[in-house]
Amino acid sequence: MAREYKIQRKASSSVSGIDYERALNEEQYRAVTSAPGKVLVIAGAGSGKTRTLTYRVSWLLDHGEQARNILLLTFTNKAAREMVERVKSLVEGDVADLWAGTFHSICNRILRRHAEEIGFTKSFSILDRDDQKSLMKGVIAGCDIDTKERRFPKPDVLISLYSLIANTGSSLEEVLVARYPYFIEWMDELETVRVDYVRKKRATNSLDFDDMLQLTVELLKNQPQILEIYRKRFRNILVDEYQDTNAVQSELIDLLSGASNSLMAVGDDSQSIYSWRGAEVDHILNFQKRYPDSVIHTIETNYRSVPEILDLSNAAISANKMRFEKNLKSSRSEIGARPALVAVEDPISQAAFVAQRMLELRDEEGVDLTEMAVLYRAHFQSLEIQMELTRRGIPFSITSGLRFFEQAHIKDVAAFLRFVTNRKDEVSFKRMVELLPGCGPGVAEKLWRKWSNDPLSENTQPPEKWSDVFSGYPVPKKSAKHWEQFCHTLDELSPNGVLASPSEMIFSVLEGVYDDFLKETFENYEGRRADIEQLIQYGGTFDDILDFLAQLSLMSATDGEPNGRRAENDHEKVTLSSIHQAKGLEWKAVFLIWLVDGQFPNGRILEADDDASFEEERRLFYVALTRAKDQLYLSYPMMNPKSYTGDILCRPSRFLDDFPKELVEIWNVGNEWVDDDPF
């Protein structure tokens, strides 16, 4: 019989010397010093979530825990590095053995040690996005899928589709119905590609990022002895941003924590806004059901915003039914300005208000441009803002994507317009042609040579019918049907040789050939289509196509700066950001725009009439409100000009009905025309 023998580890005396009761507020102190077990910390916006986590690590070390027995899971490498550096600044001992990192980096460390157990070697490769696309192209080619009549999704789209399956545990059919209904006809082929892609990765000893999570969970579930090793190792597990965990990440936490290990999950249910990439708010809402003996601590003291902004934020989120009760209170004693509710005439007036108020804040109140941000629900809503800031010479940076006119899909559509107005534009011609299936650079070059040698290319006016000219051009069999539609679309851009209006041209390109291309090429199809629909609206303000194209070129060239100067040369820039990208950030003055039903909340969510989705939309609104430190402006246009349907009367966002009007200051904004010419 084996003899039992245990090593006696001496509990270390305090290694930090921290007086935790003085260093932390009462709420943070209770969470940091909580007893071992399963603990959920609901940390409201701006309440010191990172401080709570890092002091918890220090507390554990001070009370005899070894660094090697602590696991800290985060969602970004930046967060992991920041927390480790803070821990190092708090304690004197060596914390090199502390495991801290993203879910993916921790899983990578585990898999490197046990790769053979799941059929890989320790030298497995990790595929980045480009690697995945390259591998996927080979898989598609090997599946012999007939794409002559129908467009098959491009690798980028397939990667996102399969990733959603992996992160949500949903079936292919469920994901297609919910997110990609236009690909349901390809379901059998998509499953074939998915299976072959998995097989190919294994054959090449390669893992993508989703595999790292899934295979680690698979390893721990199927190898109890390995699971036991890590349960003994990680007696204390801490998780950051717990509200953002997906099904696989949640299962990983369950496996590692087991019944006896301590788990502290820190997050805010009111900031759960990433369901579109697999996050499930139910994980944080049902924490006590998952861990029946768990304890919940709430941290409500906010160190960011003035009381007036928090009063509005609390009232706004209270309309949600699925939430933990909490009431943010400000640590700031000064009286601030009530948030401004600003109704303006139209989107152009909204942009003018934002730009003018920014200059007033800078010149009259001394607020740096870097301390101002414009937030919006979707990237296309920033178009008028970008134009107005450029016109006024206010430098800006964009975190939500490229500048509007620099985006690939905007340039694609513009190529059609440029070619029909300038029939010698080789770049635009080739860009159009290469959008068609089977038409690569070689085909585009041959077609261009044929066209450039045609006498019609010298004409100052478009031909009466492009289809009569181009229908006989030699294109690959795969491209024949698409080429025919392409010719008809060009006919619509200049019917009977007369150029259509800019908005009519863009509409014809979108509906004629480009919508299908968007679906098969881009994972964020709906957002990109919305961009082009916004471009149609913008085009409606121009009568002349040449003026419109000139404006597009100028906006791309200036890059948000007067005189073509790059924005990067100016350190003081306003931030333009989608709310999703703004999470975790803060500014002194925040302008939240387009608070109109159909824009925010999103029209698709309103049509779905789904309570869970609508509550997430309200959480997104809450996140936007809580980014502001000193001043908050809520604006909406009362009228939205549409190119084809005329002006549309806007309904103010229903989120504005969720709080008493005395919490905001109503601003009545009118237009006063000023003559800039002193003579």
XYZ file of C-alpha atoms in Angstrom:
679
model
C 0.000 0.000 0.000
C 1.359 3.395 -1.007
C 2.340 5.760 1.760
C 0.655 9.187 1.762
C 3.105 12.047 2.077
C 2.426 15.771 1.779
C 4.825 18.669 1.450
C 4.105 21.333 4.023
C 4.184 24.753 2.385
C 4.723 27.641 4.748
C 2.104 30.328 4.319
C 3.958 33.456 3.351
C 3.572 36.648 5.292
C 2.288 39.671 3.409
C 4.371 40.274 0.285
C 2.786 43.589 -0.623
C 2.250 45.535 2.578
C -1.007 46.864 1.148
C -3.694 48.149 3.483
C -6.557 46.824 1.366
C -9.264 48.551 3.367
C -7.680 51.945 2.718
C -6.634 51.250 -0.882
C -10.096 50.148 -2.031
C -13.602 51.458 -1.673
C -16.002 49.424 0.448
C -17.547 47.577 -2.526
C -14.179 46.698 -4.056
C -12.830 45.617 -0.670
C -15.680 43.151 -0.118
C -15.091 41.600 -3.540
C -11.291 41.471 -3.286
C -11.317 39.878 0.166
C -14.195 37.456 -0.443
C -13.818 33.910 0.841
C -12.705 31.061 -1.442
C -15.426 29.663 -3.668
C -17.420 30.741 -6.689
C -17.797 34.526 -6.814
C -19.420 36.794 -9.386
C -18.473 40.469 -9.313
C -20.888 42.743 -11.141
C -18.630 45.715 -11.886
C -20.571 48.644 -13.323
C -19.140 50.935 -16.002
C -16.148 52.954 -14.765
C -16.155 51.238 -11.361
C -12.562 49.981 -11.327
C -12.939 46.450 -12.671
C -9.227 46.081 -13.467
C -8.287 47.397 -10.041
C -10.537 44.812 -8.410
C -9.012 41.922 -10.352
C -5.389 42.937 -9.791
C -5.894 43.556 -6.090
C -7.582 40.158 -5.849
C -4.423 38.544 -7.250
C -2.319 40.500 -4.756
C -4.678 39.479 -1.917
C -4.331 35.815 -2.852
C -0.533 36.076 -2.899
C -0.564 37.901 0.415
C -2.597 35.073 1.929
C -0.331 32.209 1.043
C -1.406 31.312 -2.473
C 1.389 30.558 -4.944
C 1.530 32.495 -8.239
C 1.635 29.172 -10.115
C -1.789 28.271 -8.726
C -3.503 31.354 -10.165
C -5.015 31.570 -13.647
C -6.136 34.946 -15.020
C -8.218 34.801 -18.218
C -8.786 37.903 -20.347
C -10.132 38.730 -23.800
C -7.215 40.810 -25.075
C -3.446 40.581 -24.776
C -3.416 44.247 -23.803
C -5.665 43.589 -20.808
C -3.511 40.637 -19.715
C -0.293 42.667 -19.945
C -1.816 45.590 -18.084
C -3.045 43.386 -15.249
C 0.260 41.552 -14.862
C 2.148 44.869 -14.760
C -0.210 46.167 -12.102
C 0.237 43.013 -10.027
C 4.021 43.372 -10.290
C 3.746 46.942 -9.027
C 1.703 45.771 -6.030
C 3.718 42.792 -4.792
C 7.390 42.263 -4.103
C 7.540 38.559 -4.843
C 8.150 36.896 -8.194
C 4.942 36.404 -10.164
C 6.519 34.848 -13.251
C 4.644 31.594 -12.610
C 1.274 33.329 -12.810
C -0.655 32.152 -15.861
C -2.262 35.254 -17.338
C -3.469 35.707 -20.883
C -6.287 35.469 -23.356
C -8.388 32.333 -23.612
C -6.539 31.495 -26.824
C -3.048 31.988 -25.402
C -3.815 29.833 -22.347
C -5.295 27.109 -24.551
C -2.216 27.263 -26.752
C 0.015 26.599 -23.714
C -2.088 23.609 -22.713
C -2.244 22.151 -26.231
C 1.519 22.507 -26.762
C 1.987 20.176 -23.808
C -0.636 17.611 -24.830
C -1.007 17.899 -28.608
C -0.378 14.198 -29.190
C -3.452 13.354 -27.138
C -5.673 14.990 -29.775
C -3.850 13.769 -32.881
C -1.449 16.689 -33.466
C 2.231 17.234 -32.765
C 3.599 19.890 -30.423
C 4.919 21.815 -33.409
C 1.429 22.464 -34.800
C 0.966 25.671 -36.783
C -1.563 28.342 -35.819
C -3.409 29.665 -38.847
C -4.006 33.405 -39.081
C -6.764 34.828 -41.277
C -4.657 34.789 -44.460
C -3.547 31.215 -43.782
C -7.165 30.169 -43.296
C -8.224 31.814 -46.547
C -5.424 30.100 -48.458
C -6.285 26.688 -46.999
C -10.001 27.242 -47.603
C -9.434 28.113 -51.272
C -7.681 24.787 -51.775
C -10.494 22.929 -50.032
C -13.162 24.611 -52.186
C -11.230 23.823 -55.350
C -10.963 20.193 -54.296
C -14.711 19.890 -53.658
C -15.532 20.447 -57.343
C -18.452 22.774 -56.651
C -20.299 24.105 -59.701
C -20.407 27.895 -59.392
C -21.285 28.751 -63.000
C -24.928 29.537 -62.275
C -24.705 30.607 -58.625
C -22.144 32.493 -56.607
C -20.480 30.413 -53.877
C -19.367 32.190 -50.663
C -15.770 33.397 -50.604
C -13.313 32.059 -47.976
C -13.687 35.127 -45.728
C -17.418 34.522 -45.438
C -16.979 30.775 -44.876
C -14.439 31.355 -42.105
C -16.869 33.635 -40.252
C -19.753 31.227 -40.810
C -17.843 28.206 -39.501
C -16.486 30.252 -36.598
C -20.014 31.095 -35.498
C -20.888 27.388 -35.542
C -17.824 26.621 -33.419
C -18.411 29.393 -30.871
C -22.136 28.954 -30.384
C -22.496 25.181 -30.648
C -25.200 25.740 -33.269
C -25.725 23.571 -36.332
C -24.932 24.747 -39.831
C -28.633 24.976 -40.623
C -29.352 27.075 -37.535
C -26.589 29.547 -38.391
C -27.706 29.786 -42.018
C -31.323 30.464 -41.087
C -30.387 33.068 -38.477
C -27.492 34.855 -40.181
C -27.019 33.754 -43.794
C -30.471 32.875 -45.226
C -29.275 33.678 -48.758
C -26.867 30.706 -48.607
C -29.388 28.039 -47.574
C -29.450 26.662 -51.127
C -25.749 25.826 -50.677
C -26.218 23.957 -47.377
C -25.028 20.532 -48.592
C -21.953 21.994 -50.278
C -21.182 24.157 -47.238
C -21.224 21.083 -44.994
C -18.920 19.244 -47.413
C -16.457 22.141 -47.375
C -16.617 22.383 -43.580
C -15.828 18.679 -43.123
C -12.993 18.800 -45.659
C -11.587 21.953 -44.058
C -11.434 20.217 -40.672
C -9.761 17.197 -42.312
C -7.248 19.413 -44.125
C -6.239 21.223 -40.944
C -5.562 17.933 -39.215
C -3.601 16.620 -42.202
C -1.386 19.715 -42.182
C -0.931 19.723 -38.383
C -2.607 23.148 -38.219
C -5.127 24.802 -35.908
C -7.137 27.966 -36.319
C -8.167 30.126 -33.366
C -11.516 28.402 -32.906
C -9.771 25.011 -32.797
C -7.576 26.161 -29.932
C -10.616 26.614 -27.700
C -12.608 23.648 -28.962
C -9.753 21.166 -28.866
C -8.695 22.220 -25.377
C -12.236 21.578 -24.143
C -12.254 18.265 -26.017
C -8.902 17.307 -24.455
C -10.036 18.086 -20.905
C -13.376 16.297 -21.320
C -11.883 13.156 -22.849
C -8.728 12.921 -20.722
C -9.745 13.030 -17.022
C -6.163 12.612 -15.850
C -5.084 15.725 -17.764
C -8.069 17.686 -16.492
C -7.085 16.739 -12.958
C -3.568 18.099 -13.517
C -4.916 21.552 -14.374
C -7.572 21.542 -11.689
C -4.840 20.933 -9.114
C -2.680 23.582 -10.738
C -5.288 26.352 -10.993
C -6.843 26.503 -7.552
C -7.804 30.120 -8.164
C -9.284 31.193 -11.498
C -10.096 34.805 -12.340
C -12.027 35.794 -15.474
C -12.252 39.286 -16.941
C -15.273 40.496 -18.993
C -17.256 37.399 -18.101
C -20.359 38.753 -19.854
C -18.559 38.283 -23.200
C -17.929 34.532 -22.875
C -19.266 32.212 -25.571
C -20.390 28.605 -25.124
C -16.891 27.122 -25.541
C -15.202 29.599 -23.202
C -17.874 29.064 -20.573
C -17.430 25.289 -20.760
C -13.653 25.685 -20.414
C -14.145 27.714 -17.223
C -16.540 25.077 -15.875
C -14.056 22.295 -16.548
C -11.069 24.022 -14.970
C -12.880 25.321 -11.904
C -14.667 22.061 -11.133
C -16.480 21.732 -7.834
C -13.700 22.767 -5.448
C -11.552 25.439 -7.116
C -12.167 29.112 -6.480
C -13.546 31.152 -9.366
C -13.950 34.911 -9.507
C -15.764 36.090 -12.636
C -15.858 39.853 -13.136
C -18.159 41.525 -15.625
C -21.191 43.689 -16.268
C -24.374 42.212 -17.685
C -25.384 45.710 -18.820
C -22.396 45.775 -21.174
C -23.019 42.426 -22.899
C -23.177 43.548 -26.555
C -21.432 40.847 -28.603
C -24.039 38.155 -29.252
C -23.353 38.527 -32.991
C -19.986 36.858 -32.429
C -21.242 34.183 -30.052
C -21.248 35.819 -26.596
C -24.162 34.765 -24.381
C -25.447 37.118 -21.693
C -27.140 34.138 -20.006
C -23.747 32.991 -18.717
C -23.518 35.960 -16.372
C -27.258 36.250 -15.675
C -27.488 32.561 -14.691
C -24.214 32.392 -12.760
C -25.917 31.352 -9.538
C -27.872 28.619 -11.306
C -24.609 27.349 -12.774
C -22.852 27.565 -9.394
C -25.563 27.195 -6.714
C -23.344 28.078 -3.742
C -21.852 31.179 -5.393
C -21.783 34.699 -3.969
C -22.461 37.913 -5.898
C -20.780 41.255 -5.181
C -21.857 44.464 -6.892
C -19.561 47.439 -7.443
C -21.572 50.582 -8.189
C -19.212 53.498 -7.531
C -18.304 55.101 -10.845
C -15.052 57.069 -11.146
C -15.690 58.370 -14.674
C -18.866 60.361 -15.119
C -20.631 63.291 -13.486
C -23.822 62.378 -11.566
C -26.113 63.783 -14.270
C -24.795 61.336 -16.876
C -25.106 58.414 -14.474
C -28.673 59.341 -13.539
C -29.585 59.131 -17.207
C -27.645 55.884 -17.718
C -29.300 54.210 -14.718
C -32.768 55.222 -15.891
C -32.105 54.073 -19.451
C -30.924 50.560 -18.586
C -33.609 50.029 -15.937
C -36.094 49.364 -18.768
C -34.373 46.004 -19.354
C -35.994 43.080 -17.559
C -33.097 40.608 -17.864
C -30.485 42.268 -15.648
C -28.909 42.488 -12.225
C -30.206 45.408 -10.188
C -27.546 48.057 -9.688
C -27.447 51.813 -9.498
C -24.250 53.555 -10.536
C -23.302 56.443 -8.296
C -20.611 58.970 -9.070
C -17.497 59.457 -6.972
C -17.384 63.020 -8.352
C -19.013 65.613 -6.126
C -19.169 68.501 -8.603
C -22.406 69.426 -10.319
C -22.191 68.804 -14.059
C -24.315 69.656 -17.045
C -27.400 67.625 -17.792
C -27.073 65.598 -21.001
C -28.373 67.564 -23.990
C -31.207 66.198 -26.139
C -30.790 67.782 -29.544
C -33.364 67.508 -32.349
C -32.095 68.825 -35.685
C -33.697 69.291 -39.067
C -31.844 66.619 -41.051
C -28.566 64.621 -41.145
C -26.674 67.583 -42.631
C -27.826 69.811 -39.779
C -26.859 67.107 -37.293
C -23.313 67.080 -38.655
C -23.172 70.869 -38.605
C -24.287 70.945 -34.959
C -21.688 68.376 -33.902
C -18.833 70.146 -35.693
C -19.801 73.614 -34.445
C -20.224 72.455 -30.861
C -16.837 70.720 -30.993
C -15.133 73.961 -32.010
C -16.937 75.800 -29.211
C -15.810 73.226 -26.662
C -12.232 73.526 -27.879
C -12.058 77.324 -28.242
C -14.328 78.465 -25.417
C -14.108 75.693 -22.816
C -10.586 74.387 -23.414
C -11.539 70.774 -24.165
C -8.941 69.077 -26.383
C -10.217 67.453 -29.569
C -8.720 64.182 -28.324
C -11.242 64.329 -25.467
C -14.220 64.356 -27.854
C -15.899 61.463 -29.635
C -18.800 60.877 -31.999
C -20.472 57.505 -31.431
C -22.948 55.728 -33.688
C -24.714 52.400 -34.108
C -23.369 51.643 -37.598
C -20.381 52.876 -39.572
C -22.420 54.336 -42.459
C -24.023 56.810 -40.047
C -20.744 58.721 -39.893
C -20.829 59.867 -43.541
C -22.184 63.381 -43.003
C -20.005 63.826 -39.914
C -16.864 62.938 -41.874
C -17.791 65.394 -44.613
C -18.560 68.239 -42.225
C -15.404 67.753 -40.151
C -13.365 67.742 -43.349
C -15.055 70.906 -44.574
C -14.293 72.693 -41.318
C -10.720 71.405 -41.075
C -11.303 69.415 -37.873
C -8.928 66.421 -37.858
C -10.431 63.068 -36.946
C -9.549 59.409 -36.599
C -11.912 56.494 -37.121
C -11.879 53.351 -35.010
C -14.942 51.789 -36.680
C -13.259 51.134 -40.016
C -11.838 52.948 -43.002
C -13.022 56.410 -43.928
C -16.271 56.119 -45.784
C -15.006 56.815 -49.295
C -11.896 54.648 -48.896
C -13.812 51.407 -48.315
C -13.486 48.698 -50.965
C -17.210 48.367 -51.629
C -17.626 52.131 -52.091
C -14.709 52.148 -54.550
C -16.181 49.147 -56.379
C -19.478 50.933 -56.962
C -17.725 54.164 -57.894
C -15.733 52.297 -60.564
C -18.942 51.733 -62.585
C -19.804 55.422 -62.431
C -16.274 56.492 -63.321
C -16.107 54.233 -66.353
C -19.388 55.290 -67.957
C -18.370 58.939 -67.579
C -14.751 58.376 -68.665
C -14.525 55.509 -71.104
C -10.699 55.636 -71.059
C -10.517 54.869 -67.338
C -8.567 51.600 -67.444
C -8.354 51.211 -63.663
C -12.124 51.481 -63.214
C -12.836 49.147 -66.126
C -10.608 46.403 -64.748
C -11.950 46.851 -61.212
C -15.516 46.321 -62.511
C -14.654 43.296 -64.608
C -12.700 41.557 -61.850
C -15.807 41.573 -59.660
C -17.354 38.958 -61.954
C -16.816 35.218 -61.351
C -14.069 33.793 -63.572
C -12.737 37.221 -64.550
C -9.305 37.611 -63.036
C -6.606 40.133 -63.986
C -5.723 38.228 -67.196
C -9.290 38.263 -68.506
C -9.704 41.903 -67.486
C -6.546 42.844 -69.399
C -7.757 41.096 -72.601
C -11.175 42.727 -72.402
C -9.602 46.123 -71.798
C -7.361 45.787 -74.843
C -10.377 44.908 -76.974
C -12.363 47.868 -75.678
C -9.517 50.371 -75.924
C -9.098 49.438 -79.612
C -12.809 49.948 -80.277
C -13.564 53.322 -81.947
C -16.476 53.794 -79.530
C -13.986 54.190 -76.690
C -13.005 57.545 -78.205
C -16.569 58.928 -78.120
C -17.341 61.761 -75.746
C -20.765 60.251 -74.970
C -21.642 56.704 -73.871
C -23.079 54.377 -76.535
C -26.866 54.066 -76.692
C -26.664 50.487 -75.452
C -23.584 49.051 -73.770
C -25.022 45.564 -74.178
C -24.872 45.918 -77.997
C -21.164 46.722 -77.728
C -20.025 44.278 -75.043
C -22.327 41.289 -75.627
C -19.973 39.779 -78.194
C -16.839 40.101 -76.062
C -15.122 36.754 -75.282
C -15.526 35.882 -71.590
C -15.033 32.552 -69.795
C -18.022 30.189 -69.729
C -18.313 30.648 -65.989
C -18.708 34.379 -66.521
C -21.202 34.372 -69.393
C -24.407 34.847 -67.409
C -22.820 37.405 -65.097
C -21.331 39.289 -68.045
C -24.781 39.577 -69.587
C -26.168 41.094 -66.394
C -23.134 43.379 -66.206
C -23.942 44.732 -69.697
C -27.581 45.369 -68.772
C -26.450 47.240 -65.653
C -24.239 49.519 -67.750
C -27.272 50.175 -69.985
C -29.155 51.433 -66.924
C -26.329 53.811 -65.999
C -26.638 55.651 -69.311
C -29.990 54.789 -70.936
C -29.991 55.728 -74.625
C -26.579 57.302 -74.170
C -27.741 59.792 -71.499
C -26.080 59.632 -68.085
C -28.495 58.893 -65.235
C -28.394 60.755 -61.912
C -25.760 59.660 -59.348
C -28.316 58.052 -57.022
C -30.014 56.196 -59.899
C -26.644 54.890 -61.073
C -25.646 53.602 -57.632
C -29.033 51.924 -57.169
C -28.686 50.165 -60.547
C -25.181 48.891 -59.719
C -26.267 47.624 -56.308
C -29.377 45.805 -57.479
C -28.016 44.733 -60.853
C -24.680 43.073 -60.057
C -23.177 44.183 -56.788
C -25.575 42.854 -54.145
C -24.723 39.243 -55.007
C -21.027 40.084 -54.905
C -21.455 41.630 -51.427
C -23.154 38.503 -50.098
C -20.536 36.082 -51.300
C -17.505 38.263 -50.507
C -17.983 40.058 -47.201
C -18.855 38.654 -43.789
C -20.585 41.933 -42.825
C -22.890 42.036 -45.844
C -25.684 43.989 -44.165
C -23.380 46.756 -42.954
C -21.766 47.184 -46.359
C -25.111 47.252 -48.124
C -26.213 49.941 -45.665
C -23.114 51.953 -46.622
C -24.090 51.823 -50.295
C -27.686 52.765 -49.487
C -26.286 55.751 -47.614
C -24.217 56.602 -50.697
C -27.453 56.555 -52.744
C -28.868 59.143 -50.359
C -25.743 61.240 -50.609
C -25.849 61.002 -54.399
C -29.356 62.443 -54.305
C -27.886 65.810 -53.313
C -26.088 66.060 -56.681
C -27.596 66.708 -60.093
C -24.369 66.263 -62.019
C -22.479 62.965 -61.964
C -19.122 64.656 -62.565
C -19.579 66.896 -59.508
C -20.470 63.814 -57.487
C -17.393 61.856 -58.599
C -15.156 64.845 -57.987
C -16.448 65.069 -54.421
C -15.769 61.362 -53.867
C -12.190 61.801 -55.056
C -11.605 64.871 -52.920
C -12.976 63.178 -49.801
C -10.702 60.178 -50.322
C -7.671 62.340 -51.012
C -7.998 64.663 -48.000
C -8.329 61.770 -45.568
C -10.197 63.991 -43.133
C -7.700 66.817 -43.335
C -7.737 70.147 -45.154
C -5.307 70.555 -48.036
C -4.796 66.828 -48.350
C -2.789 66.590 -45.134
C -2.839 63.147 -43.509
C -4.704 63.022 -40.201
C -1.813 61.096 -38.671
C 0.266 64.298 -38.771
C -2.001 65.911 -36.197
C -1.899 64.536 -32.674
C -5.119 66.275 -31.641
C -7.960 64.468 -33.372
C -11.613 63.849 -32.707
C -12.548 60.158 -32.491
C -15.322 58.708 -34.642
C -16.348 55.250 -33.485
C -19.063 52.668 -33.535
C -20.336 51.952 -30.032
C -19.046 48.371 -30.208
C -15.520 49.678 -30.824
C -15.861 52.288 -28.075
C -16.498 49.835 -25.240
C -13.872 50.320 -22.548
C -12.975 53.839 -23.718
C -13.955 57.252 -22.356
C -13.994 60.923 -23.405
C -14.884 64.232 -21.741
C -17.503 65.024 -24.393
C -19.484 62.416 -26.299
C -21.894 63.012 -29.194
C -24.281 60.107 -29.728
C -25.924 60.566 -33.129
C -28.753 59.097 -35.223
C -31.056 58.314 -32.298
C -33.876 57.391 -34.648
C -36.012 54.246 -34.731
C -34.655 52.018 -37.486
C -31.167 53.454 -37.039
C -30.748 53.005 -33.284
C -32.397 50.711 -32.312
C -31.506 48.879 -35.485
C -34.390 48.324 -37.919
C -33.703 44.607 -38.344
C -33.992 44.092 -34.595
C -37.248 46.046 -34.458
C -38.677 43.890 -37.247
C -37.600 40.667 -35.514
C -39.637 41.621 -32.422
C -37.290 39.583 -30.222
C -37.050 40.703 -26.598
C -33.537 39.339 -26.032
C -32.135 41.096 -29.112
C -33.912 44.329 -28.234
C -32.512 44.281 -24.703
C -29.019 43.856 -26.107
C -29.672 46.886 -28.290
C -30.601 48.846 -25.173
C -27.414 47.633 -23.489
C -25.533 49.062 -26.457
C -27.269 52.399 -25.824
C -26.193 52.178 -22.175
C -22.578 51.515 -23.153
C -22.626 54.645 -25.322
C -24.017 56.814 -22.511
C -21.418 55.637 -20.009
C -18.472 56.580 -22.240
C -18.985 60.282 -21.391
C -17.185 61.880 -18.462
C -18.407 65.491 -18.455
C -20.721 66.246 -21.359
C -23.137 64.113 -23.360
C -25.103 65.145 -26.446
C -27.941 62.959 -27.756
C -28.970 64.012 -31.254
C -31.399 62.913 -33.928
C -32.601 64.298 -37.286
C -36.339 64.952 -37.558
C -36.282 64.412 -41.316
C -34.268 62.005 -43.460
C -34.102 62.781 -47.192
C -34.421 59.678 -49.386
C -33.553 59.661 -53.058
C -36.538 57.685 -54.322
C -39.231 57.916 -51.647
C -38.911 61.581 -50.747
C -38.281 62.988 -47.281
C -39.088 60.612 -44.433
C -40.269 61.898 -41.073
C -38.080 60.266 -38.435
C -39.429 58.794 -35.221
C -37.116 59.597 -32.306
C -35.505 56.473 -30.859
C -37.772 54.648 -28.443
C -34.798 54.553 -26.068
C -35.496 58.253 -25.452
C -38.802 57.216 -23.863
C -37.023 55.107 -21.230
C -36.101 57.988 -18.930
C -37.823 61.080 -17.461
C -37.308 64.178 -19.599
C -36.117 66.190 -16.592
C -32.873 64.173 -16.780
C -31.944 65.929 -20.035
C -31.771 69.499 -21.242
C -33.742 70.109 -24.439
C -31.830 72.070 -27.076
C -33.846 73.735 -29.834
C -31.509 73.973 -32.793
C -32.259 76.176 -35.776
C -30.322 77.156 -38.887
C -28.848 80.624 -39.166
C -27.287 81.260 -42.539
C -24.039 83.203 -42.284
C -22.368 84.915 -45.217
C -18.742 83.814 -45.123
C -17.759 86.479 -47.683
C -16.866 89.722 -45.827
C -17.300 91.685 -49.051
